[in-house]
C-alpha cells in the first residue's frame, strides 16, 4: 500500500539550517504538503508544492521535489527555537481528496 | 480564517463506555476527516466523509463509527471504548477538488481507563 516515510528525529543548533526529508509512493500525486504541529496543537499547513515544480521558496522555507526518486525535502534556513515542532509531509492519494501523512519528524532546536 | 473546532481538548472515559467526539467547521467544506495520532505512527485515517450522510472507511475503522447529519458537523463514535483507543484524535476538513489542503482542529486527547 501507500507509505510515506520520514526520519523520526532531527536536532540542530539555533541559526543552522534544518533539512527534513520525506519519501512518498504515489507518483500521480498532484500536490505535496508540509504541515507543522506545535506541542499540544493540531496541524497547520506550512507550505505545499505542485507536482510539476522542482523547487519552491517561501521566506526561510525551501521545498525540493525529486519526482524520479519520489523524494521531498523541506529546508528551514536560520532555524529558530520557535521552529521546534513535529513536521509532517503528506501526499494526495490518487484522485481522491485523502492525504497520506508521513510518520512525522520531531525537530529539536538547541539554543 | 477557517476554523475547525473539536468538542473537548481532553477526555477521560472508562472501558466499555460509548464516546462521542464532535467536530465542527465553519468554511462550508465538503470533506471532513477523523484521524488518530500515535507516536511513531503519524496520522492514520479512521473515516472520511465527502458529503452529508456519506462516509468512507479509512485505514483503521475497526471499533469506530461516524455520523454526518449536517455539512458542518462530523462526529466520531466509539461504541465501546477500549484501552487501545487511548490516543490523540484529530479532525480536519477540506474543499473538494484538486487542491486539497486540510484544515485541522486542535485535537482531543482521549484516555480510556
Short mmCIF file of C-alpha atoms in Angstrom, two decimals:
data_model
loop_
_atom_site.label_atom_id
_atom_site.label_comp_id
_atom_site.label_asym_id
_atom_site.label_seq_id
_atom_site.Cartn_x
_atom_site.Cartn_y
_atom_site.Cartn_z
CA UNK A 1 0.00 0.00 0.00
CA UNK A 2 0.89 3.65 0.00
CA UNK A 3 3.51 4.66 2.50
CA UNK A 4 5.15 8.00 3.27
CA UNK A 5 8.39 7.77 5.20
CA UNK A 6 10.28 10.28 7.29
CA UNK A 7 13.05 10.05 9.83
CA UNK A 8 11.68 10.42 13.35
CA UNK A 9 14.04 12.95 14.87
CA UNK A 10 16.35 15.81 13.91
CA UNK A 11 18.39 18.01 16.24
CA UNK A 12 20.02 21.27 15.10
CA UNK A 13 21.55 24.35 16.71
CA UNK A 14 19.84 27.70 16.54
CA UNK A 15 20.94 29.58 13.43
CA UNK A 16 21.82 26.44 11.46
CA UNK A 17 19.80 25.11 8.53
CA UNK A 18 17.47 22.15 9.03
CA UNK A 19 16.66 19.66 6.30
CA UNK A 20 13.74 17.30 6.78
CA UNK A 21 13.39 14.51 4.23
CA UNK A 22 10.42 12.50 3.04
CA UNK A 23 9.88 9.71 0.53
CA UNK A 24 6.46 9.02 -0.92
CA UNK A 25 4.96 6.37 -3.16
CA UNK A 26 2.16 7.73 -5.34
CA UNK A 27 3.69 9.22 -8.48
CA UNK A 28 0.30 10.61 -9.52
CA UNK A 29 0.10 12.97 -6.51
CA UNK A 30 -0.74 16.46 -7.76
CA UNK A 31 0.22 18.30 -4.61
CA UNK A 32 2.60 17.51 -1.79
CA UNK A 33 2.35 19.25 1.54
CA UNK A 34 4.37 20.09 4.60
CA UNK A 35 2.49 20.53 7.87
CA UNK A 36 3.78 21.73 11.24
CA UNK A 37 2.44 20.61 14.61
CA UNK A 38 3.42 22.60 17.66
CA UNK A 39 3.11 20.97 21.11
CA UNK A 40 -0.49 20.39 22.14
CA UNK A 41 -1.91 21.73 18.88
CA UNK A 42 -3.40 20.48 15.63
CA UNK A 43 -1.55 20.55 12.33
CA UNK A 44 -1.05 23.74 10.35
CA UNK A 45 -0.12 23.90 6.70
CA UNK A 46 3.41 25.25 6.31
CA UNK A 47 3.80 25.08 2.56
CA UNK A 48 2.96 22.94 -0.45
CA UNK A 49 4.40 22.21 -3.87
CA UNK A 50 2.68 21.38 -7.11
CA UNK A 51 3.97 18.21 -8.71
CA UNK A 52 5.23 19.93 -11.87
CA UNK A 53 7.64 22.07 -9.83
CA UNK A 54 11.14 21.12 -8.69
CA UNK A 55 11.52 23.80 -6.08
CA UNK A 56 9.51 26.32 -4.14
CA UNK A 57 10.89 29.03 -1.88
CA UNK A 58 8.90 30.88 0.74
CA UNK A 59 10.97 33.15 3.01
CA UNK A 60 13.07 30.80 5.18
CA UNK A 61 11.50 27.68 3.71
CA UNK A 62 12.70 25.83 0.61
CA UNK A 63 10.90 22.76 -0.71
CA UNK A 64 12.69 20.47 -3.15
CA UNK A 65 10.87 17.80 -5.12
CA UNK A 66 12.60 14.96 -6.96
CA UNK A 67 9.83 13.15 -8.78
CA UNK A 68 12.10 10.50 -10.24
CA UNK A 69 13.18 9.37 -6.77
CA UNK A 70 9.84 10.32 -5.13
CA UNK A 71 11.74 12.41 -2.63
CA UNK A 72 10.57 15.60 -0.98
CA UNK A 73 12.59 17.78 1.37
CA UNK A 74 11.97 20.84 3.49
CA UNK A 75 14.84 23.16 4.28
CA UNK A 76 14.47 25.73 7.05
CA UNK A 77 17.15 28.42 6.94
CA UNK A 78 18.36 30.14 10.12
CA UNK A 79 16.42 27.74 12.34
CA UNK A 80 14.96 29.31 15.47
CA UNK A 81 13.79 27.79 18.75
CA UNK A 82 10.24 28.60 17.67
CA UNK A 83 10.69 26.14 14.80
CA UNK A 84 10.80 23.26 17.30
CA UNK A 85 7.82 21.10 16.35
CA UNK A 86 6.80 17.93 14.54
CA UNK A 87 6.85 18.25 10.74
CA UNK A 88 4.69 16.03 8.57
CA UNK A 89 4.89 15.58 4.84
CA UNK A 90 1.73 14.47 3.05
CA UNK A 91 0.78 13.38 -0.43
CA UNK A 92 -2.64 13.38 -2.05
CA UNK A 93 -3.86 9.85 -2.58
CA UNK A 94 -4.68 9.28 -6.25
CA UNK A 95 -7.82 11.01 -7.43
CA UNK A 96 -9.40 11.16 -4.00
CA UNK A 97 -9.31 14.04 -1.59
CA UNK A 98 -7.49 11.98 1.01
CA UNK A 99 -3.98 12.75 2.16
CA UNK A 100 -1.45 10.20 3.30
CA UNK A 101 0.77 11.53 6.06
CA UNK A 102 4.27 10.54 6.96
CA UNK A 103 5.20 9.49 10.47
CA UNK A 104 6.38 13.00 11.33
CA UNK A 105 9.86 14.33 12.14
CA UNK A 106 10.43 15.89 15.54
CA UNK A 107 12.72 18.89 15.08
CA UNK A 108 14.55 19.94 18.23
CA UNK A 109 16.36 23.27 18.07
CA UNK A 110 19.13 23.72 20.64
CA UNK A 111 19.87 27.31 21.76
CA UNK B 1 -9.99 32.30 8.71
CA UNK B 2 -11.04 28.68 8.54
CA UNK B 3 -11.96 27.36 11.91
CA UNK B 4 -12.26 23.73 12.89
CA UNK B 5 -13.31 23.13 16.46
CA UNK B 6 -13.46 19.95 18.49
CA UNK B 7 -15.77 19.49 21.44
CA UNK B 8 -13.13 18.62 24.03
CA UNK B 9 -9.36 19.02 24.39
CA UNK B 10 -9.06 16.27 27.00
CA UNK B 11 -11.39 13.39 27.74
CA UNK B 12 -11.15 10.50 30.21
CA UNK B 13 -13.52 7.55 29.82
CA UNK B 14 -13.85 4.06 31.18
CA UNK B 15 -13.59 0.81 29.23
CA UNK B 16 -16.92 -0.09 27.67
CA UNK B 17 -18.34 3.44 27.65
CA UNK B 18 -19.81 4.96 24.49
CA UNK B 19 -17.79 8.01 23.49
CA UNK B 20 -18.76 10.85 21.16
CA UNK B 21 -16.18 13.20 19.67
CA UNK B 22 -17.63 16.19 17.84
CA UNK B 23 -16.07 18.31 15.15
CA UNK B 24 -17.46 21.49 13.57
CA UNK B 25 -16.08 23.52 10.67
CA UNK B 26 -17.24 26.93 9.53
CA UNK B 27 -15.99 27.07 5.92
CA UNK B 28 -18.70 25.05 4.15
CA UNK B 29 -16.14 22.35 3.32
CA UNK B 30 -17.42 19.26 1.57
CA UNK B 31 -14.86 16.89 3.06
CA UNK B 32 -14.31 16.02 6.69
CA UNK B 33 -11.88 13.56 8.24
CA UNK B 34 -11.11 11.84 11.51
CA UNK B 35 -7.55 10.74 12.29
CA UNK B 36 -5.82 9.28 15.25
CA UNK B 37 -2.25 10.23 16.04
CA UNK B 38 0.10 7.92 17.92
CA UNK B 39 3.84 8.43 18.49
CA UNK B 40 5.94 6.93 15.73
CA UNK B 41 2.87 6.09 13.62
CA UNK B 42 1.96 9.53 12.33
CA UNK B 43 -1.65 10.24 11.42
CA UNK B 44 -3.88 7.34 10.47
CA UNK B 45 -7.21 7.93 8.80
CA UNK B 46 -10.20 6.44 10.61
CA UNK B 47 -13.11 7.72 8.50
CA UNK B 48 -13.72 10.25 5.79
CA UNK B 49 -16.93 11.98 4.69
CA UNK B 50 -17.31 13.75 1.34
CA UNK B 51 -20.91 14.91 1.79
CA UNK B 52 -23.77 14.90 4.24
CA UNK B 53 -24.70 11.34 5.21
CA UNK B 54 -21.83 9.98 3.08
CA UNK B 55 -18.87 8.23 4.66
CA UNK B 56 -15.96 6.09 3.66
CA UNK B 57 -13.74 3.87 5.78
CA UNK B 58 -10.15 4.88 6.22
CA UNK B 59 -7.22 2.71 7.18
CA UNK B 60 -8.29 1.85 10.74
CA UNK B 61 -12.12 1.97 11.04
CA UNK B 62 -12.49 -1.01 13.39
CA UNK B 63 -14.10 -0.04 16.69
CA UNK B 64 -15.29 3.34 15.34
CA UNK B 65 -18.32 4.73 13.56
CA UNK B 66 -19.16 8.21 12.28
CA UNK B 67 -22.14 10.41 11.67
CA UNK B 68 -22.59 13.41 9.39
CA UNK B 69 -26.12 14.74 9.52
CA UNK B 70 -25.18 18.34 8.75
CA UNK B 71 -22.48 19.62 6.44
CA UNK B 72 -20.57 21.46 9.18
CA UNK B 73 -20.56 18.67 11.77
CA UNK B 74 -18.78 15.31 11.77
CA UNK B 75 -18.98 13.03 14.79
CA UNK B 76 -16.73 10.13 15.71
CA UNK B 77 -18.29 7.44 17.89
CA UNK B 78 -16.53 4.79 19.91
CA UNK B 79 -19.31 2.29 20.54
CA UNK B 80 -17.50 0.56 23.41
CA UNK B 81 -14.25 2.27 24.33
CA UNK B 82 -11.18 0.12 24.90
CA UNK B 83 -7.77 0.97 26.34
CA UNK B 84 -6.11 0.62 22.91
CA UNK B 85 -8.21 3.55 21.74
CA UNK B 86 -6.32 5.88 24.06
CA UNK B 87 -4.88 8.37 21.61
CA UNK B 88 -4.94 11.88 20.17
CA UNK B 89 -7.88 12.34 17.80
CA UNK B 90 -7.67 14.99 15.11
CA UNK B 91 -10.48 16.26 12.93
CA UNK B 92 -9.86 18.00 9.60
CA UNK B 93 -11.86 19.47 6.74
CA UNK B 94 -11.16 20.47 3.15
CA UNK B 95 -12.81 21.58 -0.07
CA UNK B 96 -13.44 19.00 -2.75
CA UNK B 97 -11.25 19.34 -5.84
CA UNK B 98 -7.62 19.32 -6.90
CA UNK B 99 -6.03 21.43 -4.20
CA UNK B 100 -6.95 19.56 -1.07
CA UNK B 101 -5.29 21.32 1.83
CA UNK B 102 -6.78 20.02 5.04
CA UNK B 103 -7.52 22.34 7.95
CA UNK B 104 -7.16 20.78 11.37
CA UNK B 105 -8.83 21.18 14.72
CA UNK B 106 -6.74 21.36 17.92
CA UNK B 107 -7.24 17.67 18.74
CA UNK B 108 -8.85 15.68 21.55
CA UNK B 109 -6.60 13.66 23.80
CA UNK B 110 -8.69 10.67 24.86
CA UNK B 111 -7.66 8.41 27.72
CA UNK B 112 -9.57 5.16 28.24
CA UNK B 113 -9.05 3.61 31.67
#
